[in-house]
CSV table of C-alpha atoms and ligand atoms in Angstrom, one decimal:
chain,number,residue,atom,x,y,z
A,3,MET,CA,-90.4,-105.6,-4.6
A,4,ARG,CA,-91.3,-107.8,-1.7
A,5,ALA,CA,-94.7,-108.3,0.1
A,6,ASP,CA,-96.3,-111.0,2.2
A,7,ALA,CA,-99.0,-111.5,-0.4
A,8,VAL,CA,-99.5,-110.7,-4.0
A,9,ILE,CA,-103.0,-110.8,-5.4
A,10,VAL,CA,-103.5,-111.2,-9.2
A,11,GLY,CA,-106.7,-109.2,-10.1
A,12,ALA,CA,-108.3,-106.1,-8.8
A,13,GLY,CA,-111.9,-107.1,-9.3
A,14,ILE,CA,-114.3,-107.4,-6.3
A,15,VAL,CA,-112.9,-110.7,-5.2
A,16,GLY,CA,-109.2,-109.6,-5.3
A,17,ALA,CA,-110.2,-106.4,-3.5
A,18,ALA,CA,-112.0,-108.3,-0.8
A,19,CYS,CA,-109.0,-110.6,-0.4
A,20,ALA,CA,-106.6,-107.7,-0.3
A,21,ARG,CA,-108.7,-106.0,2.4
A,22,ALA,CA,-108.9,-109.1,4.5
A,23,LEU,CA,-105.2,-109.9,4.3
A,24,ALA,CA,-104.0,-106.3,4.8
A,25,ARG,CA,-106.2,-106.0,7.9
A,26,THR,CA,-104.4,-109.0,9.5
A,27,GLY,CA,-101.2,-106.9,9.3
A,28,MET,CA,-99.8,-108.6,6.1
A,29,SER,CA,-98.1,-106.4,3.5
A,30,VAL,CA,-100.2,-106.8,0.3
A,31,VAL,CA,-99.7,-105.9,-3.4
A,32,VAL,CA,-102.6,-106.2,-5.8
A,33,VAL,CA,-101.6,-106.4,-9.5
A,34,ASP,CA,-104.1,-105.9,-12.4
A,35,ARG,CA,-103.4,-105.9,-16.1
A,36,GLY,CA,-106.1,-103.2,-16.6
A,37,ALA,CA,-107.7,-100.7,-14.4
A,38,PRO,CA,-109.2,-101.8,-11.0
A,39,ALA,CA,-112.9,-102.6,-10.9
A,40,SER,CA,-113.2,-102.5,-14.7
A,41,ALA,CA,-113.6,-106.1,-15.7
A,42,THR,CA,-116.4,-108.6,-14.7
A,43,SER,CA,-117.1,-106.7,-11.5
A,44,ALA,CA,-118.3,-103.8,-13.7
A,45,ARG,CA,-120.4,-106.0,-16.0
A,46,GLY,CA,-122.9,-107.7,-13.6
A,47,GLU,CA,-126.0,-106.7,-11.7
A,48,GLY,CA,-125.2,-106.6,-8.0
A,49,ASN,CA,-127.6,-109.2,-6.7
A,50,LEU,CA,-126.7,-110.8,-3.4
A,51,LEU,CA,-129.0,-113.9,-3.7
A,52,VAL,CA,-129.7,-116.8,-1.4
A,53,SER,CA,-132.9,-117.6,-3.4
A,54,ASP,CA,-131.1,-119.2,-6.4
A,55,LYS,CA,-128.9,-121.6,-4.4
A,56,ALA,CA,-129.8,-125.2,-3.7
A,57,PRO,CA,-128.9,-126.6,-0.2
A,58,GLY,CA,-125.2,-127.3,-0.1
A,59,PRO,CA,-121.9,-125.5,0.2
A,60,GLU,CA,-122.7,-122.6,-2.1
A,61,LEU,CA,-125.9,-121.8,-0.1
A,62,ASP,CA,-123.9,-122.0,3.1
A,63,LEU,CA,-121.5,-119.4,1.7
A,64,ALA,CA,-124.4,-117.3,0.5
A,65,LEU,CA,-126.1,-117.4,3.9
A,66,LEU,CA,-122.9,-116.3,5.6
A,67,ALA,CA,-122.6,-113.5,2.9
A,68,SER,CA,-126.1,-112.4,3.7
A,69,GLU,CA,-125.1,-111.9,7.4
A,70,HIS,CA,-121.8,-110.4,6.5
A,71,TRP,CA,-122.7,-107.8,3.9
A,72,PRO,CA,-124.7,-105.4,6.2
A,73,ARG,CA,-121.7,-105.4,8.6
A,74,LEU,CA,-119.2,-104.9,5.8
A,75,ALA,CA,-121.3,-102.1,4.2
A,76,ALA,CA,-121.5,-100.3,7.5
A,77,GLU,CA,-117.8,-100.8,8.2
A,78,LEU,CA,-116.9,-99.4,4.8
A,79,ALA,CA,-119.2,-96.4,5.3
A,80,ASP,CA,-117.7,-95.6,8.7
A,81,GLU,CA,-114.1,-96.1,7.5
A,82,LEU,CA,-114.3,-94.2,4.2
A,83,GLY,CA,-116.7,-91.4,5.3
A,84,ALA,CA,-119.5,-89.6,3.6
A,85,ALA,CA,-117.3,-88.3,0.8
A,86,PHE,CA,-117.0,-91.9,-0.6
A,87,PRO,CA,-120.0,-93.0,-2.6
A,88,ALA,CA,-122.4,-95.4,-0.8
A,89,VAL,CA,-122.2,-99.1,-1.8
A,90,GLU,CA,-126.1,-98.9,-2.0
A,91,TYR,CA,-126.6,-102.1,0.1
A,92,GLU,CA,-130.3,-102.8,0.2
A,93,ARG,CA,-132.0,-105.9,1.6
A,94,LYS,CA,-135.0,-105.5,-0.6
A,95,GLY,CA,-136.0,-109.2,-0.7
A,96,GLY,CA,-136.6,-111.4,-3.7
A,97,ILE,CA,-139.8,-112.7,-5.3
A,98,VAL,CA,-139.5,-115.8,-7.5
A,99,VAL,CA,-142.5,-116.7,-9.6
A,100,ALA,CA,-143.6,-119.5,-11.8
A,101,THR,CA,-145.3,-118.6,-15.0
A,102,THR,CA,-146.5,-122.0,-16.0
A,103,GLU,CA,-148.6,-124.7,-14.2
A,104,ALA,CA,-145.7,-127.2,-14.6
A,105,GLY,CA,-143.3,-124.8,-13.0
A,106,ALA,CA,-145.4,-124.1,-9.8
A,107,GLY,CA,-144.7,-127.4,-8.0
A,108,PRO,CA,-140.9,-127.5,-8.5
A,109,LEU,CA,-140.7,-123.9,-7.4
A,110,ARG,CA,-142.4,-124.6,-4.1
A,111,ASP,CA,-140.5,-127.9,-3.5
A,112,PHE,CA,-137.2,-126.0,-4.1
A,113,ALA,CA,-138.2,-123.4,-1.5
A,114,ARG,CA,-139.2,-126.0,1.0
A,115,GLY,CA,-135.7,-127.6,0.7
A,116,GLN,CA,-134.1,-124.2,1.2
A,117,ALA,CA,-136.2,-123.5,4.3
A,118,GLU,CA,-134.9,-126.7,5.9
A,119,ALA,CA,-131.4,-125.3,5.2
A,120,GLY,CA,-132.0,-122.1,7.0
A,121,VAL,CA,-133.3,-119.8,4.2
A,122,GLU,CA,-136.0,-117.2,5.1
A,123,VAL,CA,-138.6,-118.1,2.6
A,124,ARG,CA,-142.4,-118.2,2.4
A,125,ASP,CA,-145.0,-119.1,-0.2
A,126,LEU,CA,-147.1,-116.1,-1.4
A,127,ALA,CA,-150.7,-116.3,-2.5
A,128,ALA,CA,-151.1,-114.6,-5.9
A,129,ALA,CA,-153.0,-111.7,-4.3
A,130,GLU,CA,-150.1,-111.1,-1.9
A,131,ALA,CA,-147.5,-111.2,-4.6
A,132,LEU,CA,-149.5,-108.6,-6.5
A,133,GLU,CA,-149.7,-106.4,-3.5
A,134,LEU,CA,-145.9,-106.5,-3.1
A,135,GLU,CA,-145.4,-106.1,-6.9
A,136,PRO,CA,-148.4,-104.3,-8.3
A,137,HIS,CA,-147.1,-104.4,-11.9
A,138,LEU,CA,-146.4,-108.2,-11.9
A,139,ASN,CA,-148.2,-110.3,-14.5
A,140,PRO,CA,-151.4,-111.5,-12.7
A,141,GLU,CA,-151.2,-114.8,-14.6
A,142,ILE,CA,-148.4,-116.1,-12.5
A,143,THR,CA,-149.0,-119.7,-11.1
A,144,ALA,CA,-146.9,-119.5,-7.9
A,145,ALA,CA,-144.7,-117.1,-6.0
A,146,VAL,CA,-142.2,-117.3,-3.2
A,147,HIS,CA,-140.7,-114.5,-1.1
A,148,TYR,CA,-137.1,-114.6,0.0
A,149,GLY,CA,-136.3,-112.1,2.8
A,150,GLN,CA,-132.5,-112.3,2.6
A,151,ASP,CA,-132.0,-111.3,-1.0
A,152,ALA,CA,-130.3,-108.0,-1.3
A,153,GLN,CA,-128.4,-105.8,-3.7
A,154,ILE,CA,-125.3,-103.6,-3.9
A,155,GLN,CA,-123.6,-101.4,-6.5
A,156,PRO,CA,-120.7,-103.7,-7.6
A,157,VAL,CA,-118.3,-101.1,-8.9
A,158,VAL,CA,-118.6,-98.8,-5.9
A,159,ALA,CA,-118.3,-101.9,-3.6
A,160,THR,CA,-115.1,-102.9,-5.4
A,161,GLU,CA,-113.6,-99.5,-5.2
A,162,ALA,CA,-114.6,-99.2,-1.5
A,163,LEU,CA,-113.0,-102.6,-0.7
A,164,LEU,CA,-109.8,-101.4,-2.5
A,165,ALA,CA,-109.8,-98.1,-0.7
A,166,SER,CA,-110.2,-99.9,2.6
A,167,ALA,CA,-107.3,-102.3,1.7
A,168,ARG,CA,-105.1,-99.3,0.8
A,169,ARG,CA,-105.9,-97.7,4.2
A,170,ALA,CA,-104.7,-100.9,5.8
A,171,GLY,CA,-101.4,-100.6,3.8
A,172,ALA,CA,-102.1,-102.5,0.5
A,173,ARG,CA,-100.6,-101.2,-2.7
A,174,VAL,CA,-102.4,-101.5,-6.0
A,175,LEU,CA,-100.4,-101.8,-9.3
A,176,PRO,CA,-102.7,-101.2,-12.3
A,177,HIS,CA,-101.8,-101.9,-15.9
A,178,GLN,CA,-99.3,-104.7,-15.2
A,179,GLU,CA,-100.1,-108.2,-16.5
A,180,VAL,CA,-98.8,-111.1,-14.4
A,181,THR,CA,-96.9,-113.3,-16.9
A,182,GLY,CA,-94.9,-115.9,-14.8
A,183,ALA,CA,-94.2,-117.3,-11.4
A,184,LEU,CA,-91.1,-117.2,-9.2
A,185,ARG,CA,-90.3,-120.6,-7.6
A,186,ASP,CA,-87.8,-121.8,-5.1
A,187,ALA,CA,-85.7,-125.0,-5.5
A,188,THR,CA,-88.6,-127.1,-4.1
A,189,GLY,CA,-91.0,-125.7,-6.7
A,190,ARG,CA,-92.9,-123.6,-4.2
A,191,VAL,CA,-94.3,-120.4,-5.7
A,192,THR,CA,-92.5,-117.4,-4.2
A,193,GLY,CA,-93.8,-114.5,-6.3
A,194,VAL,CA,-94.8,-113.4,-9.7
A,195,ARG,CA,-93.3,-111.5,-12.7
A,196,THR,CA,-94.8,-108.8,-14.7
A,197,ALA,CA,-93.2,-107.0,-17.7
A,198,SER,CA,-91.7,-104.4,-15.4
A,199,GLU,CA,-91.7,-105.9,-11.8
A,200,THR,CA,-90.5,-108.9,-9.9
A,201,LEU,CA,-92.8,-109.3,-6.9
A,202,HIS,CA,-91.6,-111.7,-4.2
A,203,ALA,CA,-94.3,-113.1,-1.8
A,204,ASP,CA,-94.9,-116.2,0.2
A,205,THR,CA,-98.5,-116.1,-0.8
A,206,VAL,CA,-99.8,-115.5,-4.4
A,207,VAL,CA,-103.6,-115.4,-4.8
A,208,VAL,CA,-105.1,-115.7,-8.2
A,209,ALA,CA,-108.3,-113.7,-8.3
A,210,ALA,CA,-108.4,-113.1,-12.0
A,211,GLY,CA,-112.2,-113.8,-12.6
A,212,PRO,CA,-112.9,-115.5,-15.9
A,213,TRP,CA,-109.2,-115.2,-16.8
A,214,SER,CA,-108.1,-117.2,-13.8
A,215,GLY,CA,-107.5,-120.3,-15.9
A,216,ALA,CA,-105.1,-118.4,-18.1
A,217,ALA,CA,-103.5,-116.6,-15.1
A,218,ALA,CA,-103.0,-119.9,-13.4
A,219,GLY,CA,-101.5,-121.3,-16.6
A,220,ALA,CA,-99.0,-118.4,-16.8
A,221,LEU,CA,-98.0,-119.4,-13.3
A,222,GLY,CA,-97.5,-123.0,-14.3
A,223,ALA,CA,-100.7,-124.5,-12.9
A,224,ASP,CA,-103.9,-125.6,-14.5
A,225,LEU,CA,-107.3,-124.5,-13.3
A,226,PRO,CA,-110.6,-125.2,-15.0
A,227,VAL,CA,-112.2,-121.7,-14.8
A,228,ARG,CA,-113.8,-120.7,-18.1
A,229,PRO,CA,-115.9,-117.7,-19.3
A,230,ARG,CA,-119.7,-117.9,-19.4
A,231,ARG,CA,-121.1,-115.0,-21.2
A,232,GLY,CA,-124.0,-113.0,-19.8
A,233,THR,CA,-126.0,-110.0,-21.2
A,234,VAL,CA,-128.1,-107.4,-19.4
A,235,LEU,CA,-130.6,-104.8,-20.7
A,236,VAL,CA,-131.0,-101.4,-19.0
A,237,THR,CA,-134.2,-99.4,-19.3
A,238,ALA,CA,-134.7,-95.6,-19.2
A,239,ARG,CA,-135.2,-94.2,-15.8
A,240,MET,CA,-138.7,-94.3,-14.4
A,241,ARG,CA,-140.8,-93.9,-11.3
A,242,GLN,CA,-140.2,-97.1,-9.3
A,243,LYS,CA,-142.4,-99.9,-10.5
A,244,VAL,CA,-140.3,-103.0,-9.5
A,245,PHE,CA,-139.7,-103.2,-5.7
A,246,HIS,CA,-138.0,-106.5,-5.2
A,247,LYS,CA,-135.6,-108.7,-7.1
A,248,VAL,CA,-138.1,-110.5,-9.3
A,249,TYR,CA,-137.3,-113.5,-11.4
A,250,ASP,CA,-138.8,-116.6,-12.9
A,251,GLY,CA,-138.1,-120.1,-11.6
A,252,ASP,CA,-136.3,-121.0,-14.8
A,253,TYR,CA,-133.3,-119.2,-13.4
A,254,PHE,CA,-132.3,-122.1,-11.1
A,255,GLY,CA,-132.1,-124.4,-14.1
A,256,ALA,CA,-130.0,-121.9,-16.1
A,257,THR,CA,-127.5,-121.3,-13.2
A,258,GLN,CA,-127.0,-125.0,-12.4
A,259,SER,CA,-126.8,-126.1,-16.1
A,260,THR,CA,-123.5,-127.2,-17.6
A,261,ASP,CA,-125.0,-126.8,-21.1
A,262,ALA,CA,-122.8,-124.5,-23.3
A,263,ALA,CA,-125.7,-123.4,-25.5
A,264,LEU,CA,-127.7,-120.2,-24.9
A,265,GLN,CA,-130.0,-120.1,-21.9
A,266,THR,CA,-132.0,-117.1,-20.8
A,267,SER,CA,-134.1,-116.5,-17.7
A,268,SER,CA,-135.7,-113.4,-16.5
A,269,VAL,CA,-134.3,-111.4,-13.5
A,270,VAL,CA,-135.8,-107.9,-13.1
A,271,GLU,CA,-134.8,-105.3,-10.6
A,272,SER,CA,-134.8,-101.5,-10.2
A,273,THR,CA,-131.7,-99.5,-9.2
A,274,PRO,CA,-131.6,-96.4,-6.9
A,275,GLY,CA,-130.8,-94.5,-10.1
A,276,GLY,CA,-134.3,-95.2,-11.5
A,277,THR,CA,-133.3,-97.6,-14.3
A,278,VAL,CA,-134.5,-101.2,-14.4
A,279,LEU,CA,-131.9,-104.0,-15.1
A,280,ILE,CA,-133.2,-106.9,-17.0
A,281,GLY,CA,-131.0,-110.0,-17.1
A,282,SER,CA,-129.8,-112.3,-18.1
A,283,SER,CA,-128.3,-114.9,-20.4
A,284,ARG,CA,-125.8,-117.7,-20.0
A,285,GLN,CA,-123.7,-119.0,-22.9
A,286,GLN,CA,-120.3,-120.6,-23.3
A,287,ILE,CA,-118.8,-118.9,-26.3
A,288,GLY,CA,-115.3,-118.1,-25.1
A,289,PHE,CA,-114.4,-114.4,-24.8
A,290,ASP,CA,-116.6,-113.4,-27.7
A,291,GLU,CA,-117.8,-109.9,-26.7
A,292,ARG,CA,-120.3,-109.2,-29.5
A,293,LEU,CA,-123.8,-108.4,-28.4
A,294,SER,CA,-126.3,-110.7,-30.2
A,295,VAL,CA,-129.8,-109.5,-31.2
A,296,GLU,CA,-131.0,-113.1,-30.7
A,297,VAL,CA,-129.9,-113.0,-27.0
A,298,LEU,CA,-131.3,-109.5,-26.4
A,299,ALA,CA,-134.6,-110.5,-27.9
A,300,ALA,CA,-134.8,-113.7,-25.8
A,301,ILE,CA,-134.1,-111.8,-22.6
A,302,ALA,CA,-136.7,-109.1,-23.4
A,303,ARG,CA,-139.4,-111.7,-24.3
A,304,LYS,CA,-139.0,-113.5,-21.0
A,305,ALA,CA,-139.0,-110.2,-19.0
A,306,LEU,CA,-142.4,-109.3,-20.6
A,307,ARG,CA,-143.9,-112.6,-19.1
A,308,LEU,CA,-143.1,-111.1,-15.6
A,309,PHE,CA,-143.8,-107.4,-16.2
A,310,PRO,CA,-146.0,-106.7,-19.2
A,311,PHE,CA,-145.6,-102.9,-18.7
A,312,LEU,CA,-142.0,-103.3,-19.9
A,313,GLU,CA,-143.3,-103.6,-23.5
A,314,THR,CA,-143.5,-99.9,-23.8
A,315,THR,CA,-140.4,-99.0,-21.8
A,316,PRO,CA,-137.4,-97.8,-23.7
A,317,VAL,CA,-134.2,-99.9,-23.4
A,318,ILE,CA,-131.3,-97.4,-23.3
A,319,ARG,CA,-128.4,-99.8,-23.4
A,320,ALA,CA,-127.2,-103.4,-23.1
A,321,TYR,CA,-124.0,-104.7,-21.8
A,322,GLY,CA,-122.3,-108.0,-21.2
A,323,GLY,CA,-119.6,-109.8,-19.3
A,324,PHE,CA,-118.1,-113.2,-18.6
A,325,ARG,CA,-118.9,-115.1,-15.5
A,326,PRO,CA,-116.0,-117.1,-14.1
A,327,TYR,CA,-117.4,-120.6,-14.5
A,328,THR,CA,-116.2,-123.9,-12.9
A,329,PRO,CA,-117.4,-127.3,-14.0
A,330,ASP,CA,-118.8,-128.2,-10.6
A,331,HIS,CA,-120.5,-124.9,-10.0
A,332,LEU,CA,-118.5,-124.0,-6.8
A,333,PRO,CA,-115.9,-121.3,-6.3
A,334,VAL,CA,-112.3,-122.3,-5.8
A,335,ILE,CA,-111.0,-120.9,-2.6
A,336,GLY,CA,-107.7,-122.2,-1.1
A,337,GLU,CA,-104.2,-123.2,-1.7
A,338,ASP,CA,-103.3,-125.4,-4.7
A,339,HIS,CA,-102.3,-128.8,-3.3
A,340,ARG,CA,-100.0,-129.3,-6.3
A,341,HIS,CA,-98.3,-125.9,-6.1
A,342,PRO,CA,-97.6,-124.7,-2.5
A,343,GLY,CA,-97.7,-120.9,-2.2
A,344,LEU,CA,-100.3,-120.6,-5.0
A,345,TRP,CA,-103.8,-119.8,-3.9
A,346,TYR,CA,-107.1,-119.2,-5.7
A,347,ALA,CA,-110.1,-117.0,-5.0
A,348,THR,CA,-112.1,-117.4,-8.1
A,349,GLY,CA,-114.8,-119.3,-10.0
A,350,HIS,CA,-117.8,-117.6,-8.4
A,351,GLU,CA,-119.7,-117.6,-11.7
A,352,GLY,CA,-122.9,-115.5,-11.3
A,353,ALA,CA,-122.5,-114.9,-7.6
A,354,GLY,CA,-119.0,-113.3,-7.2
A,355,ILE,CA,-120.4,-109.9,-6.1
A,356,GLY,CA,-122.4,-111.4,-3.4
A,357,LEU,CA,-119.8,-113.9,-2.3
A,358,ALA,CA,-116.7,-111.6,-2.5
A,359,GLY,CA,-116.7,-110.4,1.1
A,360,VAL,CA,-116.9,-113.9,2.7
A,361,THR,CA,-114.4,-115.2,0.2
A,362,GLY,CA,-111.9,-112.5,1.4
A,363,GLU,CA,-112.6,-113.5,5.0
A,364,LEU,CA,-112.1,-117.2,4.2
A,365,ILE,CA,-108.8,-116.5,2.4
A,366,GLY,CA,-107.7,-114.2,5.3
A,367,ALA,CA,-108.3,-117.0,7.8
A,368,LEU,CA,-106.8,-119.8,5.7
A,369,VAL,CA,-103.6,-117.9,4.9
A,370,THR,CA,-103.0,-116.8,8.5
A,371,GLY,CA,-104.1,-120.1,10.1
A,372,ALA,CA,-107.0,-118.5,11.9
A,373,GLU,CA,-110.4,-120.2,12.5
A,374,PRO,CA,-112.3,-120.1,9.1
A,375,PRO,CA,-115.8,-118.6,9.1
A,376,LEU,CA,-117.2,-121.9,7.6
A,377,ASP,CA,-115.9,-125.3,6.5
A,378,PRO,CA,-113.4,-124.6,3.7
A,379,GLU,CA,-113.2,-128.2,2.4
A,380,PRO,CA,-115.9,-128.0,-0.3
A,381,PHE,CA,-114.1,-125.0,-1.9
A,382,ARG,CA,-110.6,-126.3,-1.9
A,383,PRO,CA,-108.9,-126.9,-5.3
A,384,SER,CA,-108.3,-130.5,-4.1
A,385,ARG,CA,-112.0,-131.3,-3.7
A,386,PRO,CA,-113.2,-134.5,-5.4
A,387,SER,CA,-115.7,-132.8,-7.7
A,388,LEU,CA,-112.9,-130.8,-9.4
A,389,ALA,CA,-110.3,-133.7,-9.6
A,390,ALA,CA,-111.5,-135.0,-12.9
A,391,HIS,CA,-111.0,-131.5,-14.4
A,392,LEU,CA,-107.4,-131.0,-13.2
A,393,ALA,CA,-104.3,-132.1,-15.0
A,394,PRO,CA,-102.4,-134.9,-13.2
A,395,GLU,CA,-100.2,-134.0,-10.1
A,396,GLY,CA,-97.5,-131.5,-10.9
A,397,ALA,CA,-98.5,-131.0,-14.6
A,398,ALA,CA,-99.4,-127.6,-15.8
B,5,FAD,C1,-124.1,-110.4,-16.9
B,5,FAD,C2,-123.6,-110.7,-15.6
B,5,FAD,C3,-124.4,-110.6,-14.4
B,5,FAD,C4,-123.9,-110.8,-13.2
B,5,FAD,N1,-124.7,-110.6,-12.1
B,5,FAD,C5,-124.3,-110.9,-10.8
B,5,FAD,C6,-125.1,-110.6,-9.7
B,5,FAD,O1,-126.2,-110.1,-9.8
B,5,FAD,N2,-124.6,-110.9,-8.5
B,5,FAD,C7,-123.4,-111.5,-8.3
B,5,FAD,O2,-123.0,-111.8,-7.2
B,5,FAD,N3,-122.6,-111.7,-9.4
B,5,FAD,C8,-123.0,-111.4,-10.6
B,5,FAD,N4,-122.2,-111.7,-11.7
B,5,FAD,C9,-120.9,-112.4,-11.5
B,5,FAD,C10,-119.9,-111.4,-11.0
B,5,FAD,O3,-119.9,-110.2,-11.8
B,5,FAD,C11,-118.5,-112.1,-11.0
B,5,FAD,O4,-118.6,-113.4,-10.3
B,5,FAD,C12,-117.5,-111.2,-10.2
B,5,FAD,O5,-117.5,-109.9,-10.8
B,5,FAD,C13,-116.1,-111.8,-10.4
B,5,FAD,O6,-115.2,-110.9,-9.8
B,5,FAD,P1,-113.7,-111.2,-9.9
B,5,FAD,O7,-113.0,-110.2,-9.0
B,5,FAD,O8,-113.4,-112.6,-9.6
B,5,FAD,O9,-113.3,-111.0,-11.4
B,5,FAD,P2,-113.1,-109.6,-12.3
B,5,FAD,O10,-113.9,-108.5,-11.8
B,5,FAD,O11,-113.1,-110.0,-13.7
B,5,FAD,O12,-111.6,-109.2,-11.9
B,5,FAD,C14,-110.5,-110.0,-12.3
B,5,FAD,C15,-109.4,-109.0,-12.6
B,5,FAD,O13,-108.2,-109.8,-13.0
B,5,FAD,C16,-107.4,-109.1,-13.9
B,5,FAD,N5,-106.5,-110.0,-14.6
B,5,FAD,C17,-106.8,-111.1,-15.4
B,5,FAD,N6,-105.7,-111.7,-15.8
B,5,FAD,C18,-104.7,-111.1,-15.2
B,5,FAD,C19,-103.2,-111.2,-15.2
B,5,FAD,N7,-102.6,-112.2,-15.9
B,5,FAD,N8,-102.5,-110.3,-14.6
B,5,FAD,C20,-103.0,-109.3,-13.9
B,5,FAD,N9,-104.4,-109.1,-13.8
B,5,FAD,C21,-105.2,-110.0,-14.5
B,5,FAD,C22,-108.5,-108.5,-14.9
B,5,FAD,O14,-108.0,-107.4,-15.5
B,5,FAD,C23,-109.6,-108.2,-13.9
B,5,FAD,O15,-109.6,-106.8,-13.5
B,5,FAD,C24,-122.6,-111.4,-13.0
B,5,FAD,C25,-121.8,-111.5,-14.1
B,5,FAD,C26,-122.3,-111.2,-15.4
B,5,FAD,C27,-121.4,-111.3,-16.5
C-alpha cells in the first residue's frame, strides 16, 4: 500500500496528526497495534492546563492549545453532527492552592512569572476561593485562579479527531504492529512494515505514546521516551461539589521532577457524568500495570487535604496508565535529523490530551512546509537538551 504519510499510533496525538495532514490533501494511513483510542489516551483525566507550566516552550504550546481547543471542539461538532458524542470541552478554570505556610510564597511567585508570560491568573483571597469552591478546606494558605484551564473527554476527543481524519480521506488500520522500516539506498525512511502490510510513504510519524522509544527502535532509531506511571481514583456520582480543576501547588514539583521514585500530588475535578476524578501519581516503574495500595492511599490522603468531604465519598474504581516521558520534559515534534523521512509527535508526558491538537497543527505545517503556528525549534529532536540522551549520529 502507498500513502503520503503513515502514522504509527492511533491515540489522541496520532489522531490529531492524521487529521491535520489529511486536511492538507495528503493521503494518510494510521496504523495501531491495538484498537484506536484504547491506550494512554483512555487512561488520563482530560485536563487542558496552562496553570502547571512554567514560562518556556511548553507553556507557549499550552497557551496556543488553550486558544485552539475551543475552535477545534466547535469544528468537530459542526463536522460530525449531533449524532457524534460531544467532546465535552469546558473552560471551567483552575484553582491552585497551597496547604502549608511554606508553600504559599512559591505558589504566588510562580503565578507572577506566568502572568508575565501571558497567562490569565490572579491571586484569590481565602474567602473568594471558598466562594468559588464552597467545599474546599478552609485552612488553605494561598489560592490562585487560572481562567484558561479547561477540560475535555479524551476518548471521545480521540475518536472525533479520527472520525474527522477519515472524512478527509485517512485510513485507520487497527491491530497491526509496526515492526520495521523501509529505507532507500541513501538510508531515508520510505515506509514501514507490519506482519501483514508493507506501507510505502515519504513521511512516517511515530506517535506511539509511551511506546515511542520502542517503536522508534523498531524503525532503527533511538528516542529517549520512557513510561511514567500514573494512577487516578474515581468516586461515585454525586451532586456537583467541585466546580473547577482544583489542585495543590505540590503538583508543579511532581510534573517537573526527574525523580523515578513515587510522587503524588492532588488534582481534583468533577466530570459531566457526576463522578469526581482524583489524581494523581508519578512513578518510573517501566510498564508495570499493577495497582498499588500504597499509591492509592497516598493520592487519597492528599485529596482529603483539599476537600475533607471526600472522606465519606465512595471510590468506585481506580485506573492507571503510562505517561510518555522525555528526560528534558518537552514533547518531541519534528523530523529526526539522523533519519530523514522519520518524524516524531510524542513525549507529551502528562499534557498530551491538551497539546494534541496543536501538535497536529505543527506537524501539518512542518511536513508541508507551511508557516508553523509557533517556533518549532524547542521541540525538534535535534534540540540541545535532548542531545545527551540520543545515541551518536546514525546509530540506533
Ligand atoms: C494517569 C494519567 C493522567 C493523565 N492526565 C492527563 C490530563 O489531565 N491532561 C493531559 O493533557 N494529559 C494527561 N495525561 C497524559 C496523556 O494521557 C498522554 O500524554 C496522551 O494520551 C498521549 O497520547 P498518545 O497519542 O501520544 O499516546 P497513546 O494514547 O498511548 O497512543 C499511542 C498508540 O500507539 C500504539 N502503538 C505503540 N507501539 C506501536 C507499534 N509498534 N505499532 C503500531 N502501534 C503502536 C499504541 O497501541 C497506542 O494506541 C495523563 C496520563 C496518565 C497516565
